[in-house]
Short mmCIF file of N, CA and C in Angstrom, two decimals:
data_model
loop_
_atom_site.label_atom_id
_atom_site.label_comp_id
_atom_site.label_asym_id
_atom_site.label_seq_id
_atom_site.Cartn_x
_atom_site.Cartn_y
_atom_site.Cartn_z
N UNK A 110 0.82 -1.21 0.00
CA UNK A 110 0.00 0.00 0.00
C UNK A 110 0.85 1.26 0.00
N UNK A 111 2.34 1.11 0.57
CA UNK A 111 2.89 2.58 0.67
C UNK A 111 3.54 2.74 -0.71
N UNK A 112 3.30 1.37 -1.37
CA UNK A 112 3.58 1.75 -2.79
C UNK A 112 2.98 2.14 -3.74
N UNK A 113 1.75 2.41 -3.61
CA UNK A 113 0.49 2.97 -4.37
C UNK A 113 0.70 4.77 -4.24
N UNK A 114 1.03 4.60 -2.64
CA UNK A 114 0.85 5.96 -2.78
C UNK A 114 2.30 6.95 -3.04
N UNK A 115 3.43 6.27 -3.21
CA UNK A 115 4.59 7.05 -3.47
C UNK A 115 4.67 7.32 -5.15
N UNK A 116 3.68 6.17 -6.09
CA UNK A 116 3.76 6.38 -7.46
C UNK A 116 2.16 7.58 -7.54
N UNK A 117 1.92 7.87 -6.98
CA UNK A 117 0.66 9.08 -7.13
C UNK A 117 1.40 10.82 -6.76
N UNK A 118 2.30 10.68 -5.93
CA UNK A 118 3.17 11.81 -5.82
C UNK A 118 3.47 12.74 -7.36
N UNK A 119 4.54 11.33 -7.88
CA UNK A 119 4.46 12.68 -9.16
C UNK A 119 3.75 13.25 -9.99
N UNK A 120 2.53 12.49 -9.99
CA UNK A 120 1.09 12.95 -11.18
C UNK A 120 0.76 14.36 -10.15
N UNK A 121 0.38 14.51 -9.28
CA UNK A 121 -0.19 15.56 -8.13
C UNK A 121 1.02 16.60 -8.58
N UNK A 122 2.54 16.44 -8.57
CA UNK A 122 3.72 17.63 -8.76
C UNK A 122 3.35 18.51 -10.26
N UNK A 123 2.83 17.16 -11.17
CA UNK A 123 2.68 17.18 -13.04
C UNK A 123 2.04 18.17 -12.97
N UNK A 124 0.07 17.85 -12.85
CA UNK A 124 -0.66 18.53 -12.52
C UNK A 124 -0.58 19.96 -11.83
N UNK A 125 0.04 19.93 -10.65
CA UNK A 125 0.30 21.38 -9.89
C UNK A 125 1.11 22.21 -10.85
N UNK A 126 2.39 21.66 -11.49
CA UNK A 126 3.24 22.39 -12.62
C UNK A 126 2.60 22.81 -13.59
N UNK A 127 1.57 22.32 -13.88
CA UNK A 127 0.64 22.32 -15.51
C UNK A 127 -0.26 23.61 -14.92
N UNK A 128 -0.94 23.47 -13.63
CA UNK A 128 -1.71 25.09 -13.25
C UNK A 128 -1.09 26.25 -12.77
N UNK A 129 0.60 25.80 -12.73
CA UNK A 129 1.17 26.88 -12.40
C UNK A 129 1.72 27.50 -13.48
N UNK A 130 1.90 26.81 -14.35
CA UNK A 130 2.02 27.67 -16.06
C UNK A 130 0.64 28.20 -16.77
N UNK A 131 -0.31 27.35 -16.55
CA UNK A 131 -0.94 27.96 -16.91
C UNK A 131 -1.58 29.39 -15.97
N UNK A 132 -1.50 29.33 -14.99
CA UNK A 132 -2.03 30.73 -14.05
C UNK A 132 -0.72 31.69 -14.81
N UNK A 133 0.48 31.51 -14.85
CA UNK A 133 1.19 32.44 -15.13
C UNK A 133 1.36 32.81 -16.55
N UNK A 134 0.55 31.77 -17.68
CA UNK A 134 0.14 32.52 -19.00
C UNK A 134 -0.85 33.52 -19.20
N UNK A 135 -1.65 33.26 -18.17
CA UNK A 135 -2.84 34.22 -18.01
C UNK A 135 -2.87 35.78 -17.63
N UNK A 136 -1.98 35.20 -16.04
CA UNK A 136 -1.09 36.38 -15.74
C UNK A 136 -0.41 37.73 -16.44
N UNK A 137 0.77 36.77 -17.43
CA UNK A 137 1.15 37.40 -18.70
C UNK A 137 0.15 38.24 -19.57
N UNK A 138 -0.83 37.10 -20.10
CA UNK A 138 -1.85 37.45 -21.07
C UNK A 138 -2.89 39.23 -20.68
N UNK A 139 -3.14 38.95 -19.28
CA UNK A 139 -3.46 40.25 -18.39
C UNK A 139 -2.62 41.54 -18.85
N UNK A 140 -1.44 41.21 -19.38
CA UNK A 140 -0.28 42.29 -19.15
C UNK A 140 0.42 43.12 -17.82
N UNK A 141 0.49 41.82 -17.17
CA UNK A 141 0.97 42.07 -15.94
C UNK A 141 2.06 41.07 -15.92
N UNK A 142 3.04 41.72 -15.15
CA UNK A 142 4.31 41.57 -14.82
C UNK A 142 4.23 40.00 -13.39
N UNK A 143 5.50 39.40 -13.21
CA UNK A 143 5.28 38.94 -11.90
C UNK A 143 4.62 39.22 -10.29
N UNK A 144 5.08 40.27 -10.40
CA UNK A 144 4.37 41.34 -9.13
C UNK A 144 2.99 41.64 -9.01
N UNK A 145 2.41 41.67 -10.25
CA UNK A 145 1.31 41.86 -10.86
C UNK A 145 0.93 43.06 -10.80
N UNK A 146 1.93 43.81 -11.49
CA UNK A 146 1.98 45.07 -12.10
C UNK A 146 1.52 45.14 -13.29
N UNK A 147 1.32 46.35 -13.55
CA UNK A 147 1.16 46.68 -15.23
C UNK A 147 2.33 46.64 -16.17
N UNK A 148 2.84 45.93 -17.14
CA UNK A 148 3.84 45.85 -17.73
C UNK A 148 4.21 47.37 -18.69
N UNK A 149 5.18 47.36 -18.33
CA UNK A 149 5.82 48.70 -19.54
C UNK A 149 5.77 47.88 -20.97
N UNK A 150 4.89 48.69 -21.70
CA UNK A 150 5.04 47.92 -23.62
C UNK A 150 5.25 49.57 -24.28
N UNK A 151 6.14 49.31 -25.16
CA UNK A 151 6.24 50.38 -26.14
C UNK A 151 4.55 50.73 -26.69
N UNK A 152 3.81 50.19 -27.34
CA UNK A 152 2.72 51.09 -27.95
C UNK A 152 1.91 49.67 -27.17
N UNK A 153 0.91 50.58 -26.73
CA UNK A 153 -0.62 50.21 -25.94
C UNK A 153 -1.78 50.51 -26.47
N UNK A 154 -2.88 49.61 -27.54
CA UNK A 154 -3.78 50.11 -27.98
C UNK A 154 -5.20 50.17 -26.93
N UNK A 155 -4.64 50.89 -25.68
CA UNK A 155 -5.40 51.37 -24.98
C UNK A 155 -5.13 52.80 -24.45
N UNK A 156 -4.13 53.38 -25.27
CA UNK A 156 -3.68 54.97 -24.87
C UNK A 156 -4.58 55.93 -26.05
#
């Protein structure tokens, strides 16, 4: 049984890695920085 659950570890790390790229494409996509700032872009078609 403690071998069932040491091969389920890395699917749970996979998964967590897979929503942590994706939260931080989104992030990006927002135009926000890590901090979750507003990113500096040369031309903004919102000025």
């Amino acid at each position: 049984q403690a071998n069932m659950a040491t091969t389920k570890v890395p699917e749970v790390r996979d998964i967590t890695r897979i929503e942590r790229i994706g939260a931080h494409s989104h992030i990006r996509g927002l135009g926000l920085d890590d901090a979750l700032e507003p990113r500096q872009v040369a031309s903004s078609p919102w000025r």
